[in-house]
Amino acid sequence: MNPDSRSFTYSQRRNFDPPQSSPRRIVLTGGGSAGHVSVNLALIPVLQQRGWDVDYIGSDNGIEKKLIAELPDVSYHAIATGKLRRYFSLQNFTDPFRVLKGVGQSRRLIRQLKPDVVFSKGGFVSVPVVFGAWLNRVPALIHESDYSPGLANRLALPFASALCTTFPETAASVNAGRAGRNVNAKNKNGKGKAVQVGSVVRPSITAGDTARGFARLGFDGGKPVLLAAGGSLGSQALNGNLRRNLSALLERFDVVHLCGRSGLDPRLEGRDGYRQFEFLNEELPDVLAAAGIVFSRAGSNAIFEFLALRRPMLLCPLGRSQSRGDQILNADSFVRAGYAESIDEESWSDEEFLRKLDLLLAQRETYAARMEAAGEGNSLELLLRQIEETVSR
């Protein structure tokens, strides 16, 4: 066979053989709290339905491992992490070396996995992963749920292709360069990196059954149910304020208390009208369906889930002495919109607490109507579109 014949035969194979397409692959990251995992939990089943292979990079001992590692067809990879603290700690001197180790591990993992894109929900574990993606020239998107970007996302933003936000004010602030000093908020074309997609709520959250919820809790429906949520890591202050007022609350409500890690009080087990859990997984949608009003921290993922369920909220945001004030901004936004009331933890009043819960209970139909009127677009689909567009670019 002469060279021309070989060339012609190869050309025929190239043009007429069926193309060999491989599944697209995405690496997800985010952790430190349940709020830094919830959007990923919403994304994973939809991505898998659309043919994506899914890998997850997180810490070895964070809550993200517990929530993700047992999901079917998701490969979990643990890396070294270091917490980004705003207060003095001796670990501030050692954790930078753990972060550098995590960057090296992420770089090797991403080079090995060869993903089409990396998606980060934030938290301190995400910074080495986004940087590792940048070193491998893999595009990365990051997601910010709160009104103001967190420290981890501000550090990751210069190495990301885009930032997806929940609040429109956040996108405007980032694109205007107000996200913080030395933050690159523009892409190579000079356009702002931030785009608002809205709140991403797990579809399963809205699929609960009220009757199953009452049965799970052992409540008969004779009283409205107050759901108290202290966050996945547990808030000692919120839990303590609730329990100090428990006798007065049980005159008005049946109470289900999600008290977070190590937050259970064995002295209260079996008390009539009170149920306590560290957290709930499969049962959570049914319990939420049974709840009438909510007392909660003001983490963005949680409050947007309550908004999707049309549950009036009394929000107790984490104070500025313990945070950057992001939950205060979240709560203020919901109060202005007429979805919630708020109470200040640092100037707490038991009388105000009970009075505002009574107000929410008396006017819960008004609050729910405002939430219904606001409506919610298909934010999950918008986020998936951003992922697809990032890959295509």
Short mmCIF file of N, CA and C in Angstrom, two decimals, residues 176-322:
data_model
loop_
_atom_site.label_atom_id
_atom_site.label_comp_id
_atom_site.label_asym_id
_atom_site.label_seq_id
_atom_site.Cartn_x
_atom_site.Cartn_y
_atom_site.Cartn_z
N ALA A 176 -18.22 46.10 40.98
CA ALA A 176 -17.79 47.49 41.15
C ALA A 176 -16.46 47.60 41.89
N GLY A 177 -15.90 46.43 42.26
CA GLY A 177 -14.60 46.45 42.93
C GLY A 177 -14.67 46.72 44.41
N ARG A 178 -15.85 46.48 45.03
CA ARG A 178 -15.99 46.76 46.46
C ARG A 178 -15.94 45.49 47.30
N ALA A 179 -15.44 44.39 46.72
CA ALA A 179 -15.40 43.13 47.46
C ALA A 179 -14.23 43.05 48.42
N GLY A 180 -13.33 43.98 48.37
CA GLY A 180 -12.16 43.96 49.24
C GLY A 180 -10.91 44.35 48.47
N ARG A 181 -9.93 44.79 49.20
CA ARG A 181 -8.69 45.21 48.55
C ARG A 181 -8.00 44.03 47.89
N ASN A 182 -7.33 44.34 46.77
CA ASN A 182 -6.52 43.36 46.05
C ASN A 182 -7.34 42.19 45.52
N VAL A 183 -8.64 42.37 45.35
CA VAL A 183 -9.47 41.33 44.77
C VAL A 183 -9.69 41.63 43.30
N ASN A 184 -9.31 40.68 42.45
CA ASN A 184 -9.49 40.83 41.01
C ASN A 184 -10.91 40.44 40.66
N ALA A 185 -11.78 41.42 40.45
CA ALA A 185 -13.19 41.15 40.18
C ALA A 185 -13.51 41.21 38.69
N LYS A 186 -12.50 41.30 37.83
CA LYS A 186 -12.72 41.36 36.38
C LYS A 186 -12.09 40.14 35.72
N ASN A 187 -12.73 39.70 34.63
CA ASN A 187 -12.12 38.62 33.86
C ASN A 187 -11.20 39.20 32.79
N LYS A 188 -10.69 38.35 31.91
CA LYS A 188 -9.70 38.81 30.93
C LYS A 188 -10.29 39.80 29.94
N ASN A 189 -11.60 39.76 29.76
CA ASN A 189 -12.25 40.69 28.84
C ASN A 189 -12.65 41.99 29.51
N GLY A 190 -12.28 42.14 30.77
CA GLY A 190 -12.60 43.37 31.49
C GLY A 190 -14.01 43.42 32.04
N LYS A 191 -14.76 42.31 31.91
CA LYS A 191 -16.11 42.27 32.44
C LYS A 191 -16.09 41.77 33.88
N GLY A 192 -17.14 42.15 34.65
CA GLY A 192 -17.22 41.70 36.02
C GLY A 192 -17.38 40.19 36.11
N LYS A 193 -16.75 39.61 37.10
CA LYS A 193 -16.80 38.16 37.26
C LYS A 193 -18.08 37.68 37.93
N ALA A 194 -18.79 38.57 38.61
CA ALA A 194 -19.93 38.15 39.42
C ALA A 194 -21.22 38.14 38.62
N VAL A 195 -22.03 37.11 38.84
CA VAL A 195 -23.34 37.03 38.22
C VAL A 195 -24.31 36.49 39.26
N GLN A 196 -25.48 37.11 39.35
CA GLN A 196 -26.47 36.65 40.31
C GLN A 196 -27.26 35.48 39.74
N VAL A 197 -27.34 34.38 40.49
CA VAL A 197 -28.18 33.25 40.10
C VAL A 197 -29.34 33.04 41.05
N GLY A 198 -29.32 33.72 42.20
CA GLY A 198 -30.38 33.54 43.18
C GLY A 198 -30.06 32.41 44.14
N SER A 199 -31.05 32.07 44.97
CA SER A 199 -30.85 31.04 45.99
C SER A 199 -31.02 29.66 45.39
N VAL A 200 -30.08 28.79 45.67
CA VAL A 200 -30.13 27.41 45.19
C VAL A 200 -30.61 26.53 46.33
N VAL A 201 -31.80 25.99 46.20
CA VAL A 201 -32.42 25.20 47.25
C VAL A 201 -32.52 23.76 46.77
N ARG A 202 -32.15 22.83 47.65
CA ARG A 202 -32.28 21.42 47.32
C ARG A 202 -33.74 21.08 47.02
N PRO A 203 -34.02 20.46 45.88
CA PRO A 203 -35.41 20.12 45.56
C PRO A 203 -36.08 19.27 46.63
N SER A 204 -35.30 18.41 47.30
CA SER A 204 -35.90 17.52 48.30
C SER A 204 -36.46 18.29 49.49
N ILE A 205 -35.94 19.50 49.74
CA ILE A 205 -36.40 20.28 50.89
C ILE A 205 -37.89 20.59 50.79
N THR A 206 -38.37 20.81 49.60
CA THR A 206 -39.77 21.20 49.42
C THR A 206 -40.67 19.99 49.18
N ALA A 207 -40.15 18.79 49.33
CA ALA A 207 -40.93 17.58 49.04
C ALA A 207 -41.37 16.86 50.31
N GLY A 208 -41.36 17.56 51.45
CA GLY A 208 -41.73 16.92 52.70
C GLY A 208 -43.22 16.68 52.82
N ASP A 209 -43.58 15.81 53.76
CA ASP A 209 -44.98 15.47 54.02
C ASP A 209 -45.31 15.83 55.47
N THR A 210 -46.32 16.66 55.66
CA THR A 210 -46.68 17.16 57.00
C THR A 210 -47.05 16.02 57.93
N ALA A 211 -47.86 15.09 57.47
CA ALA A 211 -48.30 13.99 58.34
C ALA A 211 -47.11 13.14 58.78
N ARG A 212 -46.19 12.86 57.85
CA ARG A 212 -44.99 12.10 58.24
C ARG A 212 -44.16 12.87 59.24
N GLY A 213 -44.10 14.22 59.08
CA GLY A 213 -43.35 15.03 60.01
C GLY A 213 -43.92 14.95 61.43
N PHE A 214 -45.24 15.07 61.56
CA PHE A 214 -45.87 14.96 62.88
C PHE A 214 -45.63 13.57 63.48
N ALA A 215 -45.73 12.54 62.64
CA ALA A 215 -45.52 11.18 63.13
C ALA A 215 -44.07 10.99 63.59
N ARG A 216 -43.13 11.55 62.82
CA ARG A 216 -41.71 11.42 63.19
C ARG A 216 -41.43 12.09 64.53
N LEU A 217 -42.08 13.22 64.77
CA LEU A 217 -41.83 13.99 65.98
C LEU A 217 -42.69 13.53 67.16
N GLY A 218 -43.76 12.81 66.87
CA GLY A 218 -44.66 12.41 67.94
C GLY A 218 -45.58 13.52 68.40
N PHE A 219 -45.79 14.53 67.56
CA PHE A 219 -46.70 15.63 67.88
C PHE A 219 -48.07 15.33 67.28
N ASP A 220 -49.12 15.81 67.96
CA ASP A 220 -50.47 15.52 67.49
C ASP A 220 -51.08 16.64 66.66
N GLY A 221 -50.35 17.76 66.46
CA GLY A 221 -50.88 18.86 65.68
C GLY A 221 -51.78 19.79 66.45
N GLY A 222 -51.91 19.58 67.76
CA GLY A 222 -52.75 20.45 68.56
C GLY A 222 -52.17 21.83 68.77
N LYS A 223 -50.86 21.95 68.66
CA LYS A 223 -50.17 23.25 68.79
C LYS A 223 -49.36 23.50 67.52
N PRO A 224 -49.12 24.76 67.18
CA PRO A 224 -48.19 25.03 66.08
C PRO A 224 -46.79 24.57 66.47
N VAL A 225 -46.02 24.20 65.46
CA VAL A 225 -44.67 23.69 65.70
C VAL A 225 -43.66 24.81 65.45
N LEU A 226 -42.81 25.04 66.45
CA LEU A 226 -41.68 25.97 66.33
C LEU A 226 -40.43 25.15 66.04
N LEU A 227 -39.80 25.42 64.91
CA LEU A 227 -38.52 24.80 64.58
C LEU A 227 -37.41 25.75 64.99
N ALA A 228 -36.51 25.30 65.86
CA ALA A 228 -35.36 26.09 66.27
C ALA A 228 -34.11 25.45 65.70
N ALA A 229 -33.32 26.22 64.95
CA ALA A 229 -32.14 25.69 64.27
C ALA A 229 -30.91 26.49 64.67
N GLY A 230 -29.99 25.83 65.35
CA GLY A 230 -28.79 26.52 65.84
C GLY A 230 -27.58 26.36 64.96
N GLY A 231 -27.75 25.85 63.74
CA GLY A 231 -26.62 25.68 62.84
C GLY A 231 -26.00 24.31 63.00
N SER A 232 -25.33 23.82 61.95
CA SER A 232 -24.79 22.46 61.96
C SER A 232 -23.70 22.27 63.00
N LEU A 233 -22.99 23.34 63.33
CA LEU A 233 -21.93 23.24 64.34
C LEU A 233 -22.45 23.51 65.74
N GLY A 234 -23.69 23.95 65.85
CA GLY A 234 -24.30 24.19 67.15
C GLY A 234 -23.96 25.55 67.70
N SER A 235 -24.96 26.31 68.10
CA SER A 235 -24.76 27.61 68.70
C SER A 235 -25.13 27.53 70.18
N GLN A 236 -24.14 27.61 71.05
CA GLN A 236 -24.42 27.53 72.48
C GLN A 236 -25.32 28.66 72.94
N ALA A 237 -25.12 29.85 72.38
CA ALA A 237 -25.94 31.00 72.80
C ALA A 237 -27.38 30.82 72.36
N LEU A 238 -27.60 30.44 71.10
CA LEU A 238 -28.97 30.27 70.61
C LEU A 238 -29.64 29.11 71.35
N ASN A 239 -28.92 28.00 71.51
CA ASN A 239 -29.50 26.86 72.23
C ASN A 239 -29.84 27.23 73.67
N GLY A 240 -28.94 27.97 74.31
CA GLY A 240 -29.18 28.37 75.69
C GLY A 240 -30.36 29.31 75.84
N ASN A 241 -30.49 30.27 74.92
CA ASN A 241 -31.61 31.20 74.97
C ASN A 241 -32.94 30.47 74.77
N LEU A 242 -32.95 29.51 73.87
CA LEU A 242 -34.17 28.75 73.64
C LEU A 242 -34.54 27.95 74.88
N ARG A 243 -33.59 27.22 75.42
CA ARG A 243 -33.89 26.33 76.54
C ARG A 243 -34.24 27.09 77.81
N ARG A 244 -33.69 28.27 77.97
CA ARG A 244 -34.05 29.09 79.14
C ARG A 244 -35.52 29.50 79.10
N ASN A 245 -36.07 29.63 77.88
CA ASN A 245 -37.46 30.03 77.70
C ASN A 245 -38.37 28.84 77.35
N LEU A 246 -37.88 27.63 77.55
CA LEU A 246 -38.61 26.47 77.05
C LEU A 246 -39.99 26.31 77.69
N SER A 247 -40.10 26.54 78.99
CA SER A 247 -41.40 26.37 79.65
C SER A 247 -42.44 27.32 79.05
N ALA A 248 -42.05 28.58 78.83
CA ALA A 248 -42.97 29.55 78.23
C ALA A 248 -43.29 29.17 76.79
N LEU A 249 -42.30 28.65 76.07
CA LEU A 249 -42.53 28.27 74.68
C LEU A 249 -43.50 27.10 74.58
N LEU A 250 -43.38 26.13 75.48
CA LEU A 250 -44.22 24.94 75.40
C LEU A 250 -45.68 25.24 75.75
N GLU A 251 -45.95 26.40 76.32
CA GLU A 251 -47.34 26.82 76.49
C GLU A 251 -47.97 27.21 75.17
N ARG A 252 -47.12 27.62 74.20
CA ARG A 252 -47.59 28.13 72.91
C ARG A 252 -47.38 27.13 71.78
N PHE A 253 -46.27 26.38 71.84
CA PHE A 253 -45.81 25.58 70.71
C PHE A 253 -45.44 24.17 71.14
N ASP A 254 -45.41 23.27 70.17
CA ASP A 254 -44.54 22.11 70.22
C ASP A 254 -43.22 22.54 69.59
N VAL A 255 -42.11 22.11 70.16
CA VAL A 255 -40.79 22.61 69.76
C VAL A 255 -39.93 21.47 69.25
N VAL A 256 -39.39 21.64 68.03
CA VAL A 256 -38.36 20.73 67.51
C VAL A 256 -37.08 21.54 67.41
N HIS A 257 -36.03 21.03 68.03
CA HIS A 257 -34.80 21.78 68.23
C HIS A 257 -33.64 21.05 67.53
N LEU A 258 -33.13 21.67 66.45
CA LEU A 258 -31.92 21.17 65.79
C LEU A 258 -30.75 21.90 66.42
N CYS A 259 -30.08 21.24 67.35
CA CYS A 259 -29.13 21.95 68.21
C CYS A 259 -27.68 21.80 67.78
N GLY A 260 -27.41 21.07 66.70
CA GLY A 260 -26.05 21.02 66.17
C GLY A 260 -25.17 20.03 66.90
N ARG A 261 -23.95 19.94 66.39
CA ARG A 261 -22.99 18.97 66.91
C ARG A 261 -22.76 19.15 68.41
N SER A 262 -22.90 18.06 69.16
CA SER A 262 -22.67 18.03 70.61
C SER A 262 -23.60 18.97 71.37
N GLY A 263 -24.76 19.29 70.79
CA GLY A 263 -25.66 20.24 71.43
C GLY A 263 -26.80 19.62 72.21
N LEU A 264 -26.91 18.30 72.24
CA LEU A 264 -28.01 17.65 72.93
C LEU A 264 -27.91 17.85 74.44
N ASP A 265 -29.06 18.00 75.09
CA ASP A 265 -29.13 18.11 76.54
C ASP A 265 -29.92 16.90 77.05
N PRO A 266 -29.23 15.90 77.62
CA PRO A 266 -29.94 14.67 78.03
C PRO A 266 -30.98 14.92 79.11
N ARG A 267 -30.88 16.01 79.85
CA ARG A 267 -31.85 16.29 80.91
C ARG A 267 -33.23 16.60 80.34
N LEU A 268 -33.29 16.99 79.04
CA LEU A 268 -34.56 17.37 78.43
C LEU A 268 -35.18 16.26 77.60
N GLU A 269 -34.51 15.10 77.54
CA GLU A 269 -35.06 13.99 76.76
C GLU A 269 -36.40 13.55 77.35
N GLY A 270 -37.37 13.36 76.48
CA GLY A 270 -38.67 12.89 76.92
C GLY A 270 -39.61 13.97 77.41
N ARG A 271 -39.18 15.22 77.39
CA ARG A 271 -40.08 16.29 77.84
C ARG A 271 -41.22 16.45 76.84
N ASP A 272 -42.42 16.51 77.35
CA ASP A 272 -43.60 16.56 76.48
C ASP A 272 -43.57 17.82 75.61
N GLY A 273 -43.75 17.61 74.30
CA GLY A 273 -43.80 18.72 73.36
C GLY A 273 -42.45 19.24 72.91
N TYR A 274 -41.36 18.55 73.28
CA TYR A 274 -40.00 19.01 72.90
C TYR A 274 -39.22 17.83 72.33
N ARG A 275 -38.66 18.05 71.15
CA ARG A 275 -37.79 17.05 70.53
C ARG A 275 -36.49 17.72 70.11
N GLN A 276 -35.38 17.08 70.41
CA GLN A 276 -34.07 17.65 70.08
C GLN A 276 -33.26 16.65 69.26
N PHE A 277 -32.55 17.20 68.27
CA PHE A 277 -31.68 16.41 67.39
C PHE A 277 -30.42 17.23 67.15
N GLU A 278 -29.29 16.53 66.97
CA GLU A 278 -28.10 17.26 66.53
C GLU A 278 -28.36 17.83 65.14
N PHE A 279 -28.78 17.01 64.22
CA PHE A 279 -29.22 17.45 62.89
C PHE A 279 -30.03 16.32 62.28
N LEU A 280 -30.73 16.62 61.20
CA LEU A 280 -31.55 15.63 60.50
C LEU A 280 -31.12 15.58 59.04
N ASN A 281 -31.21 14.40 58.44
CA ASN A 281 -30.89 14.25 57.02
C ASN A 281 -32.15 13.89 56.24
N GLU A 282 -32.44 12.60 56.08
CA GLU A 282 -33.59 12.18 55.28
C GLU A 282 -34.91 12.68 55.86
N GLU A 283 -34.97 12.83 57.19
CA GLU A 283 -36.23 13.23 57.83
C GLU A 283 -36.48 14.72 57.77
N LEU A 284 -35.46 15.51 57.40
CA LEU A 284 -35.58 16.95 57.49
C LEU A 284 -36.73 17.53 56.68
N PRO A 285 -36.94 17.14 55.40
CA PRO A 285 -38.06 17.74 54.66
C PRO A 285 -39.41 17.53 55.34
N ASP A 286 -39.64 16.34 55.92
CA ASP A 286 -40.91 16.09 56.60
C ASP A 286 -41.05 16.95 57.85
N VAL A 287 -39.96 17.11 58.61
CA VAL A 287 -40.00 17.94 59.82
C VAL A 287 -40.24 19.40 59.45
N LEU A 288 -39.60 19.87 58.37
CA LEU A 288 -39.83 21.24 57.92
C LEU A 288 -41.27 21.44 57.46
N ALA A 289 -41.85 20.42 56.84
CA ALA A 289 -43.25 20.53 56.41
C ALA A 289 -44.18 20.69 57.61
N ALA A 290 -43.82 20.07 58.73
CA ALA A 290 -44.66 20.16 59.93
C ALA A 290 -44.48 21.47 60.69
N ALA A 291 -43.37 22.15 60.46
CA ALA A 291 -43.07 23.38 61.21
C ALA A 291 -43.97 24.52 60.75
N GLY A 292 -44.38 25.37 61.70
CA GLY A 292 -45.17 26.55 61.37
C GLY A 292 -44.34 27.80 61.26
N ILE A 293 -43.46 28.04 62.24
CA ILE A 293 -42.54 29.17 62.21
C ILE A 293 -41.16 28.69 62.65
N VAL A 294 -40.16 29.54 62.42
CA VAL A 294 -38.76 29.14 62.60
C VAL A 294 -38.03 30.16 63.45
N PHE A 295 -37.18 29.66 64.35
CA PHE A 295 -36.21 30.48 65.07
C PHE A 295 -34.84 29.97 64.67
N SER A 296 -34.00 30.85 64.09
CA SER A 296 -32.78 30.35 63.46
C SER A 296 -31.68 31.40 63.44
N ARG A 297 -30.45 30.92 63.27
CA ARG A 297 -29.38 31.77 62.81
C ARG A 297 -29.75 32.30 61.43
N ALA A 298 -28.91 33.15 60.86
CA ALA A 298 -29.24 33.79 59.59
C ALA A 298 -28.25 33.43 58.50
N GLY A 299 -27.76 32.18 58.51
CA GLY A 299 -26.96 31.71 57.40
C GLY A 299 -27.79 31.68 56.14
N SER A 300 -27.22 32.10 55.03
CA SER A 300 -27.99 32.32 53.81
C SER A 300 -28.68 31.05 53.30
N ASN A 301 -27.96 29.93 53.26
CA ASN A 301 -28.57 28.72 52.71
C ASN A 301 -29.80 28.31 53.49
N ALA A 302 -29.71 28.38 54.82
CA ALA A 302 -30.85 27.98 55.64
C ALA A 302 -32.04 28.91 55.45
N ILE A 303 -31.81 30.22 55.48
CA ILE A 303 -32.95 31.13 55.43
C ILE A 303 -33.62 31.13 54.05
N PHE A 304 -32.87 30.87 52.99
CA PHE A 304 -33.50 30.76 51.69
C PHE A 304 -34.30 29.46 51.56
N GLU A 305 -33.89 28.41 52.26
CA GLU A 305 -34.72 27.21 52.30
C GLU A 305 -36.03 27.49 53.03
N PHE A 306 -35.97 28.22 54.14
CA PHE A 306 -37.20 28.58 54.85
C PHE A 306 -38.08 29.49 53.98
N LEU A 307 -37.44 30.36 53.20
CA LEU A 307 -38.19 31.22 52.29
C LEU A 307 -38.92 30.38 51.24
N ALA A 308 -38.23 29.38 50.68
CA ALA A 308 -38.86 28.52 49.68
C ALA A 308 -40.04 27.77 50.26
N LEU A 309 -40.00 27.48 51.57
CA LEU A 309 -41.08 26.78 52.24
C LEU A 309 -42.15 27.72 52.78
N ARG A 310 -41.93 29.05 52.62
CA ARG A 310 -42.87 30.06 53.11
C ARG A 310 -43.05 29.97 54.63
N ARG A 311 -41.94 29.83 55.35
CA ARG A 311 -41.98 29.74 56.80
C ARG A 311 -41.50 31.06 57.42
N PRO A 312 -42.36 31.80 58.12
CA PRO A 312 -41.93 33.03 58.79
C PRO A 312 -40.81 32.73 59.78
N MET A 313 -39.86 33.67 59.90
CA MET A 313 -38.64 33.43 60.66
C MET A 313 -38.38 34.51 61.70
N LEU A 314 -37.90 34.08 62.85
CA LEU A 314 -37.25 34.97 63.80
C LEU A 314 -35.77 34.65 63.72
N LEU A 315 -34.99 35.61 63.22
CA LEU A 315 -33.58 35.38 62.95
C LEU A 315 -32.72 36.00 64.04
N CYS A 316 -31.75 35.22 64.49
CA CYS A 316 -30.79 35.68 65.49
C CYS A 316 -29.40 35.57 64.87
N PRO A 317 -28.97 36.60 64.12
CA PRO A 317 -27.70 36.49 63.39
C PRO A 317 -26.50 36.45 64.31
N LEU A 318 -25.48 35.77 63.85
CA LEU A 318 -24.20 35.75 64.55
C LEU A 318 -23.66 37.17 64.60
N GLY A 319 -23.24 37.62 65.79
CA GLY A 319 -22.83 39.01 65.98
C GLY A 319 -21.46 39.33 65.41
N ARG A 320 -21.15 40.63 65.35
CA ARG A 320 -19.87 41.06 64.78
C ARG A 320 -18.69 40.67 65.66
N SER A 321 -18.90 40.42 66.93
CA SER A 321 -17.79 39.99 67.79
C SER A 321 -17.35 38.57 67.45
N GLN A 322 -18.20 37.81 66.72
CA GLN A 322 -17.87 36.43 66.39
C GLN A 322 -17.75 36.20 64.89
#
